[in-house]
mmCIF file of C-alpha atoms and ligand atoms in Angstrom:
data_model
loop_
_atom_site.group_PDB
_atom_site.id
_atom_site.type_symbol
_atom_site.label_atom_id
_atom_site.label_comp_id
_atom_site.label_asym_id
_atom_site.label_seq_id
_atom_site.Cartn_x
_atom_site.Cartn_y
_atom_site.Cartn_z
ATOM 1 C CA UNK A 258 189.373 148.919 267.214
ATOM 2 C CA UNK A 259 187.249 145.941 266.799
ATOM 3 C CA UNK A 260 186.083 145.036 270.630
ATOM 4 C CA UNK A 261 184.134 142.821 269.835
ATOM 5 C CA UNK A 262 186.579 140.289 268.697
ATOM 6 C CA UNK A 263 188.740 141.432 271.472
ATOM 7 C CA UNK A 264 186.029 140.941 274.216
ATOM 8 C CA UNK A 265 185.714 137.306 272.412
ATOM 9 C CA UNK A 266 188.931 136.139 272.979
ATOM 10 C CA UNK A 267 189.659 137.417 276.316
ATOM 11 C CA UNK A 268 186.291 136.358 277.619
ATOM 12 C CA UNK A 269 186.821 132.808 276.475
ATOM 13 C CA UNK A 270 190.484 133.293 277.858
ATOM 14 C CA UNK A 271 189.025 133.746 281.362
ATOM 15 C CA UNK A 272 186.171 131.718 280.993
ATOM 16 C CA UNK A 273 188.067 128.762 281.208
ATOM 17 C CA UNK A 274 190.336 129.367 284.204
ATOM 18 C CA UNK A 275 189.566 128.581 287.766
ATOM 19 C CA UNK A 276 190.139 131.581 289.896
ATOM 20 C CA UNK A 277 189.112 130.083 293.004
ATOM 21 C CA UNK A 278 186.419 132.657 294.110
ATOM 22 C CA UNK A 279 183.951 132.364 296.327
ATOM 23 C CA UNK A 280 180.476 133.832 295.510
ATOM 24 C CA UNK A 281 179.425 136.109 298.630
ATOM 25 C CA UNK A 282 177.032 134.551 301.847
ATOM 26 C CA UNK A 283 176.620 137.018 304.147
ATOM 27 C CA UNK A 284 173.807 138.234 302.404
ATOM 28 C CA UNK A 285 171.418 134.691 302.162
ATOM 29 C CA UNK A 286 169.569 135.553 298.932
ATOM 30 C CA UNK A 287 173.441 136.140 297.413
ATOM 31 C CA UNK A 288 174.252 132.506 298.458
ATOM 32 C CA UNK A 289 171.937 131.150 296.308
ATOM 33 C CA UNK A 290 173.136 132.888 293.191
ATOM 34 C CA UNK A 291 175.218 130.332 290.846
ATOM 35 C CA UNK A 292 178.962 130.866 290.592
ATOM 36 C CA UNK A 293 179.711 129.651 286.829
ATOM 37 C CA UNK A 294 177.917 133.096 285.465
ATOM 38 C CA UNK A 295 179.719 135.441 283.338
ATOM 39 C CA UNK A 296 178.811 137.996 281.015
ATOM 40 C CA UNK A 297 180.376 140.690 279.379
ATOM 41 C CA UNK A 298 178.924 144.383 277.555
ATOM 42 C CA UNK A 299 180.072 147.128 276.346
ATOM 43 C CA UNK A 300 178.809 150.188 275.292
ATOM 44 C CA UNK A 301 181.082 153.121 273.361
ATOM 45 C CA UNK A 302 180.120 156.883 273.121
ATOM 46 C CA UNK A 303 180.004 156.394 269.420
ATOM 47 C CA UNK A 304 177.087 154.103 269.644
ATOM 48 C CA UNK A 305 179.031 150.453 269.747
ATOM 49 C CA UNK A 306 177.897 147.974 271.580
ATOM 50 C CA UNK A 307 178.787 144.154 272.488
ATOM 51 C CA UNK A 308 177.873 141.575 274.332
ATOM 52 C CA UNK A 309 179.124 137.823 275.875
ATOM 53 C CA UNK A 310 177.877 135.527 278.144
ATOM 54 C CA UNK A 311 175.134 135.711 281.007
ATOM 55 C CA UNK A 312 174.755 139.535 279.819
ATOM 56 C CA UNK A 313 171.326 139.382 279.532
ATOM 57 C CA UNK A 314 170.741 137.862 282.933
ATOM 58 C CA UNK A 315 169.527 140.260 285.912
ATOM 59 C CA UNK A 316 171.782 140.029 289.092
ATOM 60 C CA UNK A 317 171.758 142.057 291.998
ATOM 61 C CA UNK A 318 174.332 145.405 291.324
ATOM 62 C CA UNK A 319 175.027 146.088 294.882
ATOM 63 C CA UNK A 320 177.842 148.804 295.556
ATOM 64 C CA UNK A 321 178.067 149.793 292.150
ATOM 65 C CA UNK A 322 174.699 151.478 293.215
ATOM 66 C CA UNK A 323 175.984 153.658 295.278
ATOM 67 C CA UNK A 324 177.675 155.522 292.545
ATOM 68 C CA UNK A 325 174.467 155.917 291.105
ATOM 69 C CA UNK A 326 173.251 157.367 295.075
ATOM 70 C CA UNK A 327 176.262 159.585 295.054
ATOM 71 C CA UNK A 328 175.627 161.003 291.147
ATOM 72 C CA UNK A 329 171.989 162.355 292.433
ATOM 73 C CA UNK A 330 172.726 163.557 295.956
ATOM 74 C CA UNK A 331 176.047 165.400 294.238
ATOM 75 C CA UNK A 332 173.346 166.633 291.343
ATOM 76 C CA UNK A 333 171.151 167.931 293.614
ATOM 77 C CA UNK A 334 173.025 169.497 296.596
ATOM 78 C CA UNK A 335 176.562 170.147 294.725
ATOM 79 C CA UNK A 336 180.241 170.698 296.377
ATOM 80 C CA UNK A 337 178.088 170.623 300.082
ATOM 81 C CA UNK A 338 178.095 167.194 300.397
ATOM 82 C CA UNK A 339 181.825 167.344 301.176
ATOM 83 C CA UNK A 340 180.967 168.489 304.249
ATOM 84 C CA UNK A 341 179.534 165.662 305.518
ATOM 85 C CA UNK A 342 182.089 162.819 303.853
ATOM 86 C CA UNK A 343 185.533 163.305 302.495
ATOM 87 C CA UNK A 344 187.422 161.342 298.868
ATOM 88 C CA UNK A 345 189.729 159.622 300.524
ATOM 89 C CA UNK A 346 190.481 155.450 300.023
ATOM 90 C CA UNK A 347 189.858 154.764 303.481
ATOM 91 C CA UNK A 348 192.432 151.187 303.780
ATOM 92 C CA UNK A 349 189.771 149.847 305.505
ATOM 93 C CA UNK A 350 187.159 147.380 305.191
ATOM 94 C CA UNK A 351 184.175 148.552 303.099
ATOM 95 C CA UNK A 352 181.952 147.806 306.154
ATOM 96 C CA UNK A 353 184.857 148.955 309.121
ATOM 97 C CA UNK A 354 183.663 151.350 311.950
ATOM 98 C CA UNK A 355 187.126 152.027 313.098
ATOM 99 C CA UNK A 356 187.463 155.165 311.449
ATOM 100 C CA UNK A 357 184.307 156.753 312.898
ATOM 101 C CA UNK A 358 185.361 157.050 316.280
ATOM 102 C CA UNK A 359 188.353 159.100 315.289
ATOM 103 C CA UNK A 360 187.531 161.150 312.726
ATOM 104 C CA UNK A 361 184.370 162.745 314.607
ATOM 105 C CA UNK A 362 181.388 160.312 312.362
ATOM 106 C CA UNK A 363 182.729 162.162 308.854
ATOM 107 C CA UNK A 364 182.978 158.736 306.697
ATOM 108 C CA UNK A 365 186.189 158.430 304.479
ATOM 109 C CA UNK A 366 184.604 158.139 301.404
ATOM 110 C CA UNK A 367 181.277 157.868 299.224
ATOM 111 C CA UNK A 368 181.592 153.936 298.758
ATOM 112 C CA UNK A 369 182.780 152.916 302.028
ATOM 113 C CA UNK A 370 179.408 151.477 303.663
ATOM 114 C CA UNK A 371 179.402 154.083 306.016
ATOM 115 C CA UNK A 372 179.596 157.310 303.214
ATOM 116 C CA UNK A 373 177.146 155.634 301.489
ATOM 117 C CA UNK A 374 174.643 155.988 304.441
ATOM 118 C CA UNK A 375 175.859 160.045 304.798
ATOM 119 C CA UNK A 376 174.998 160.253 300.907
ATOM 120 C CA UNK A 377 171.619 158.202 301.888
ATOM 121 C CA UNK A 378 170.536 160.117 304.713
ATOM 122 C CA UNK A 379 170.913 163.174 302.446
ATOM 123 C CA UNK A 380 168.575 161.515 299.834
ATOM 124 C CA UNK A 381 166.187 160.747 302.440
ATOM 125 C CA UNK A 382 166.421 164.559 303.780
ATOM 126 C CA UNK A 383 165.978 165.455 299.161
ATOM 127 C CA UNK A 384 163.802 163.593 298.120
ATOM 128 C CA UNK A 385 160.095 163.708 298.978
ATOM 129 C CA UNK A 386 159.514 159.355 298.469
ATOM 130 C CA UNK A 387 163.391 158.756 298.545
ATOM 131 C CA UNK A 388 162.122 154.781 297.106
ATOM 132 C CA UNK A 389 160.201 156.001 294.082
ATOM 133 C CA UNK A 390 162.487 159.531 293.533
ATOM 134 C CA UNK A 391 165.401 157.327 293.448
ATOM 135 C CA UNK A 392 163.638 154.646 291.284
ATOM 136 C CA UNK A 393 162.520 157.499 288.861
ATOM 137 C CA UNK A 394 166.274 158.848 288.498
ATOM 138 C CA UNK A 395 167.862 155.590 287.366
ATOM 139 C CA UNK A 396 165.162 155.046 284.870
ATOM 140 C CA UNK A 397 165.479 158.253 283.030
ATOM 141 C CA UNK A 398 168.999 158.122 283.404
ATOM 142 C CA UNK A 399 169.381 154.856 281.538
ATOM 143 C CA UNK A 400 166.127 155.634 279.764
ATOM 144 C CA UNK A 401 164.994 152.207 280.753
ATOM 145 C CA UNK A 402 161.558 151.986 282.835
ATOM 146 C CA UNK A 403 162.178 148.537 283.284
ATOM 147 C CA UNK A 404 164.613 148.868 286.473
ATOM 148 C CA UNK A 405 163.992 147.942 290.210
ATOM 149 C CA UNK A 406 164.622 147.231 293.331
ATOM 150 C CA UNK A 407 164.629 143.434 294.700
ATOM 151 C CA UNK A 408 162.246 143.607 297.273
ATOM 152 C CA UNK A 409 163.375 139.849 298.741
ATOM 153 C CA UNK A 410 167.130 140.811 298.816
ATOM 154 C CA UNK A 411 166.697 144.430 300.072
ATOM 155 C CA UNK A 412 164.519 142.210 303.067
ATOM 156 C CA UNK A 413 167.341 139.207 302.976
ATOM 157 C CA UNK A 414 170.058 141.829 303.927
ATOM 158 C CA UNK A 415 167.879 144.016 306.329
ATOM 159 C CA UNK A 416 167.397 140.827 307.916
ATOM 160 C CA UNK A 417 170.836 140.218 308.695
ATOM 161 C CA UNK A 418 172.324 143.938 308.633
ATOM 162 C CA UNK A 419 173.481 144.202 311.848
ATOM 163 C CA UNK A 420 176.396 146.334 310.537
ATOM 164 C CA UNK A 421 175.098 148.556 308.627
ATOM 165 C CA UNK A 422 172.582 149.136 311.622
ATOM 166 C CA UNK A 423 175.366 149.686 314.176
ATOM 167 C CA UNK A 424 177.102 152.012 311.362
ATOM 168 C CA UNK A 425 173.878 154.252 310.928
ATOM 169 C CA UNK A 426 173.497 154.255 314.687
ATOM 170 C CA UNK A 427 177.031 155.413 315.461
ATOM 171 C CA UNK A 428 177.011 157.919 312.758
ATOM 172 C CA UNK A 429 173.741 159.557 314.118
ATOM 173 C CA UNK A 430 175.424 159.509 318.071
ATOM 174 C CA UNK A 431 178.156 162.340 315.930
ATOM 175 C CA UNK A 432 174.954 164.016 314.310
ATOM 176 C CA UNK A 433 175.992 163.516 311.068
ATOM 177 C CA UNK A 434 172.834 161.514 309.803
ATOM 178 C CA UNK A 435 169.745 163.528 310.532
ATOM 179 C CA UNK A 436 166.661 161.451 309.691
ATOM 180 C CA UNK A 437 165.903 158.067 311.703
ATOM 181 C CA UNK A 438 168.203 155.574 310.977
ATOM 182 C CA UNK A 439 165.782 153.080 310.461
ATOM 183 C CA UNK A 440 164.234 155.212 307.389
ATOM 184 C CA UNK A 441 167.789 155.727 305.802
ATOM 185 C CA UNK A 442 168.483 152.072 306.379
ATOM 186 C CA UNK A 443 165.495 151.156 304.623
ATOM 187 C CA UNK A 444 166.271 153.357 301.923
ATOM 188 C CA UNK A 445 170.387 152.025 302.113
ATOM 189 C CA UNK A 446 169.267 148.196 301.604
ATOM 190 C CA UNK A 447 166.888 148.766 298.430
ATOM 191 C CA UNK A 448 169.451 150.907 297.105
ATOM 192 C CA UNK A 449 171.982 147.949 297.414
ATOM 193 C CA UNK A 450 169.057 145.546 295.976
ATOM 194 C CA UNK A 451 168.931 146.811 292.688
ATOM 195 C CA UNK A 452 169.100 144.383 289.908
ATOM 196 C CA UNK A 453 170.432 145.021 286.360
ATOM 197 C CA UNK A 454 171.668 142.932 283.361
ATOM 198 C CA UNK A 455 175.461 143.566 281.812
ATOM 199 C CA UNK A 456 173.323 145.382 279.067
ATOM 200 C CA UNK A 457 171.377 147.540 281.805
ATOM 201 C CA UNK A 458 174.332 148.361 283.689
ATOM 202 C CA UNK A 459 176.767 149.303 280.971
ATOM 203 C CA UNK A 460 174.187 151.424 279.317
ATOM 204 C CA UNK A 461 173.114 152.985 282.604
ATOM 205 C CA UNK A 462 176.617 154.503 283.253
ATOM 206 C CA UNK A 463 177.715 155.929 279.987
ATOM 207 C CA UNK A 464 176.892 159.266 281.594
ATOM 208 C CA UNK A 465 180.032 158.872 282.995
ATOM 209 C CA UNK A 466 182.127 158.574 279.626
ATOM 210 C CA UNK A 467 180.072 161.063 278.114
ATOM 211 C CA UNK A 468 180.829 163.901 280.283
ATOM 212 C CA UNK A 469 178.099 163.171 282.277
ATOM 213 C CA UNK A 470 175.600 163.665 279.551
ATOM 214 C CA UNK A 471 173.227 160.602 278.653
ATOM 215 C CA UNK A 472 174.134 159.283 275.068
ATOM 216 C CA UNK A 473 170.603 158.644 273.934
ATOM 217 C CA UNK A 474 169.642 162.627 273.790
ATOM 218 C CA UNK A 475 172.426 163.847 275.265
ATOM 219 C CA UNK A 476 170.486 165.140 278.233
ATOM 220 C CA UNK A 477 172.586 166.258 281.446
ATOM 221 C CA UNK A 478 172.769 164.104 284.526
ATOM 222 C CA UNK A 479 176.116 165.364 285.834
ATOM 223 C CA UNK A 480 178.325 168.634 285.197
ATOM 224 C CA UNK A 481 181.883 168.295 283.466
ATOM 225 C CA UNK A 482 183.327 168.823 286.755
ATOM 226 C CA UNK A 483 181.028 166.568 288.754
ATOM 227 C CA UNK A 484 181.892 164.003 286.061
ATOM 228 C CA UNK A 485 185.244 164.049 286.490
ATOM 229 C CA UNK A 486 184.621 164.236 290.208
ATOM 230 C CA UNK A 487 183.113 161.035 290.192
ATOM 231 C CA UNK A 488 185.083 158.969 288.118
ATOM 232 C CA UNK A 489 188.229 160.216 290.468
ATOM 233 C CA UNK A 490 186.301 158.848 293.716
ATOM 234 C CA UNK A 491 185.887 155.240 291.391
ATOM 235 C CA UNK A 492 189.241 155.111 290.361
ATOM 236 C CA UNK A 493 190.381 155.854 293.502
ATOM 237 C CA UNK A 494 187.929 153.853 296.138
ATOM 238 C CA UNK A 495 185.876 151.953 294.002
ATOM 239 C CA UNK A 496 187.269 148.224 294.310
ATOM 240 C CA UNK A 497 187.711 148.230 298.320
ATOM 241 C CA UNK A 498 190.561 147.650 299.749
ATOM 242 C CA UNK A 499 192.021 146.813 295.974
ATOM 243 C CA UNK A 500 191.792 150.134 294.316
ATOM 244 C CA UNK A 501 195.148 150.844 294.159
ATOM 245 C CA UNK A 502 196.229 147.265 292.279
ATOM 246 C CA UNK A 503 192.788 147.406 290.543
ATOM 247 C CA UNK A 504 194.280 150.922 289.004
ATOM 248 C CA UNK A 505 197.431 148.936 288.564
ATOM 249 C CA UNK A 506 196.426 146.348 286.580
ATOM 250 C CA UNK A 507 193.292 147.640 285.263
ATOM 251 C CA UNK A 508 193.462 151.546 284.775
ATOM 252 C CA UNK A 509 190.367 152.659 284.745
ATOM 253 C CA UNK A 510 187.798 154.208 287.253
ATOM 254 C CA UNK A 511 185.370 151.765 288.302
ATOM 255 C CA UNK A 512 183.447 150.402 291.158
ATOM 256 C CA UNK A 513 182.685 146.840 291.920
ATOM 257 C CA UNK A 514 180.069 144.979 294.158
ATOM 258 C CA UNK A 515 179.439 141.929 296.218
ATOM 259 C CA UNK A 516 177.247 140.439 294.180
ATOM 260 C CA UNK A 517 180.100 140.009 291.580
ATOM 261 C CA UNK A 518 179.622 143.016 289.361
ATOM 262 C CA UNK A 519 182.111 145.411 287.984
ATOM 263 C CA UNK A 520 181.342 148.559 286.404
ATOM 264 C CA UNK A 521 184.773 150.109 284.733
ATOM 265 C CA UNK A 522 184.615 153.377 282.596
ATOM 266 C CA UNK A 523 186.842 154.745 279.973
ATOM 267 C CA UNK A 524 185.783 158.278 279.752
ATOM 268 C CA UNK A 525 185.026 159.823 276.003
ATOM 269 C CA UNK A 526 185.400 155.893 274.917
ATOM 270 C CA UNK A 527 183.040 153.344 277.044
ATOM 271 C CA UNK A 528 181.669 151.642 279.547
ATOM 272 C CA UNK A 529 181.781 147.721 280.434
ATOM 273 C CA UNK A 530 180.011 145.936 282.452
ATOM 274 C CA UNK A 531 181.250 142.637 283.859
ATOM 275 C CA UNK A 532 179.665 139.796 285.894
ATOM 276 C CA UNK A 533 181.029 136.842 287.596
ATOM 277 C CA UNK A 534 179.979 136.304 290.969
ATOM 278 C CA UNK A 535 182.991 134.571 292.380
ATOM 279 C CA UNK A 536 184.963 136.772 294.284
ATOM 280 C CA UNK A 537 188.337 137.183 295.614
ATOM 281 C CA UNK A 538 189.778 137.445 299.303
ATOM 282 C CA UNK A 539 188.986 141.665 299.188
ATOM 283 C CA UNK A 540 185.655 141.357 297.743
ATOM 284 C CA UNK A 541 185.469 142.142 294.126
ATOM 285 C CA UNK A 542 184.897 139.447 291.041
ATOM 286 C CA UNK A 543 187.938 137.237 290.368
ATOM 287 C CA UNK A 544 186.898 136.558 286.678
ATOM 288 C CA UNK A 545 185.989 140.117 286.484
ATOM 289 C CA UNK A 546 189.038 141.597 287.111
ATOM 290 C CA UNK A 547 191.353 139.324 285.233
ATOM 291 C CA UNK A 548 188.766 139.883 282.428
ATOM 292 C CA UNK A 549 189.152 144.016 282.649
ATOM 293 C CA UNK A 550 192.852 143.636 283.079
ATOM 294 C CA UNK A 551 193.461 141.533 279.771
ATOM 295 C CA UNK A 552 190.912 143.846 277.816
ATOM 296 C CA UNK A 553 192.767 147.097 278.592
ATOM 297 C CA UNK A 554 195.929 145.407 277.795
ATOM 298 C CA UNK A 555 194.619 143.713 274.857
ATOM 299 C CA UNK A 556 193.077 146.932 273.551
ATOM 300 C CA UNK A 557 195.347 149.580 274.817
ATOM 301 C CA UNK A 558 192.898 151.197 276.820
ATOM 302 C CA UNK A 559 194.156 151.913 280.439
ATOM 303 C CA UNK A 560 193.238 155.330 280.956
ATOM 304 C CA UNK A 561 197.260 155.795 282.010
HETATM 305 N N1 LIG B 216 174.643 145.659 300.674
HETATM 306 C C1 LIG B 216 175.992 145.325 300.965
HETATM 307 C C2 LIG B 216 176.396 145.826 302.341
HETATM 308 O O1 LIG B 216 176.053 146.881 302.730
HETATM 309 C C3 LIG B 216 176.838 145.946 299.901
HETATM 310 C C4 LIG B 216 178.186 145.402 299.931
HETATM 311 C C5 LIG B 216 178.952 145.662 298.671
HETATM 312 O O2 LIG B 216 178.530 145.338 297.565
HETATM 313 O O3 LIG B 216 180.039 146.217 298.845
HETATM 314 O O4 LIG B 216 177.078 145.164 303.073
#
């Protein structure tokens, strides 16, 4: 297969075409990020990569983190963590509260905003600095010191975060965060500010095609099982209220942000990362999915 051609042709494909997005503003420091970016990389298990485009530029990863959140709270604490969140798409807004009130504070899902504050709160409760622990995990498991958190976005969307505050809040009033809200807030908002490249971000999630094993020495992050866990809860919830036409068109687990980045994963074959901050009515990168859509058709590589 010769993706790098491939990735060529349907990046300049896309490129070109006007998809209309906008790039996100509820966040100020997003406002401010130019919409005409778009890069492209992938990275196979057999040690191929590629890249297009702004690849090489840092931008801020958003959601996608909180697959990286969920991979170390699952690591550390196991099956328990169902307990506290379930794996269901919720049809919901990612940042909705309706849910809640029925179903007793147990969030529908890891990458709704309101599992990913469960999955925080259990980091905070783990991990003895939950900023620097955290930090320390995504560096070893892309084996790249280099990563961080924006300090001016994670204070940008604090200082407008009145959602995510009333979320915490109401979650704690059914007991099911257990630290102070304001500390797994804190700890929510950096995790949201972390900036990669295309390059960073493909490379840091390989785990997942690899059966959760890094490719550079093949050390462990994730069981087989957890592994396929997670890439179920992508492919399922990862692209908001989209996930089911995202599978449809696309076919592979995944999980997008605000910010305009996608992360998609073929397991045993790849991971791609793509960037375009534009985004579409439900949230997720206009060029980015047109772009993932062509390449699995183009290369055969839905996982279906
Ligand atoms: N930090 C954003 C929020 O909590 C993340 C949104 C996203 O990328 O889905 O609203």
């Amino acid at each position: 297969m010769n993706y790098g051609e491939i990735i060529t042709e349907v990046f300049n494909a896309v490129e070109v075409e006007n998809c209309g997005g906008q790039v996100s503003s509820y966040i100020p420091e997003l406002a401010g990020v130019n919409p005409k970016h778009f890069g492209v990389y992938l990275t196979t298990t057999d040690h191929f990569e590629f890249g297009i485009g702004s690849c090489y530029q840092k931008f801020s990863i958003q959601s996608v983190a909180k697959v990286l959140s969920l991979t170390l709270a699952f690591k550390m604490l196991g099956e328990k963590i169902w307990e506290r969140l379930g794996v269901e798409p919720s049809g919901t807004p990612f940042n909705s509260l309706v849910q809640l009130e029925t179903d007793g504070g147990i969030p529908r899902n890891p990458f709704i905003n309101a599992g990913a504050l469960v999955i925080c709160d259990i980091l905070v409760s783990q991990l003895k600095n939950p900023n620097l622990d955290f930090l320390q995990f995504i560096r070893e498991t892309s084996d790249n010191p280099t990563l961080n958190y924006s300090e001016t976005m994670a204070a940008s969307e604090k200082s407008v975060g009145y959602r995510n505050i009333a979320l915490c809040n109401f979650i704690k009033s059914f007991g099911n965060i257990k630290n102070h809200p304001g500390e797994v807030l804190d700890f929510y908002f950096r995790l949201c500010s972390i900036e990669m490249t295309c390059e960073e971000l493909s490379k840091t999630f390989l785990y997942l095609a690899n059966g959760g094993h890094r490719i550079s020495d093949n050390r462990q992050v994730l069981n087989a099982s957890q592994t396929k866990r997670v890439n179920a809860i992508m492919q399922t919830c990862g692209f908001y209220d989209e996930s089911g036409e995202f599978t449809f068109k696309v076919g592979l687990p995944g999980k997008s942000g605000i910010g305009g980045g996608i992360i998609a994963i073929h397991p045993g074959k790849y991971s791609i990362a793509v960037w375009s901050p534009g985004l579409n009515k439900k949230g997720n990168s206009c060029k980015g999915i047109k772009f993932l859509e062509l390449l699995t058709t183009k290369t055969k590589s839905s996982i279906f």
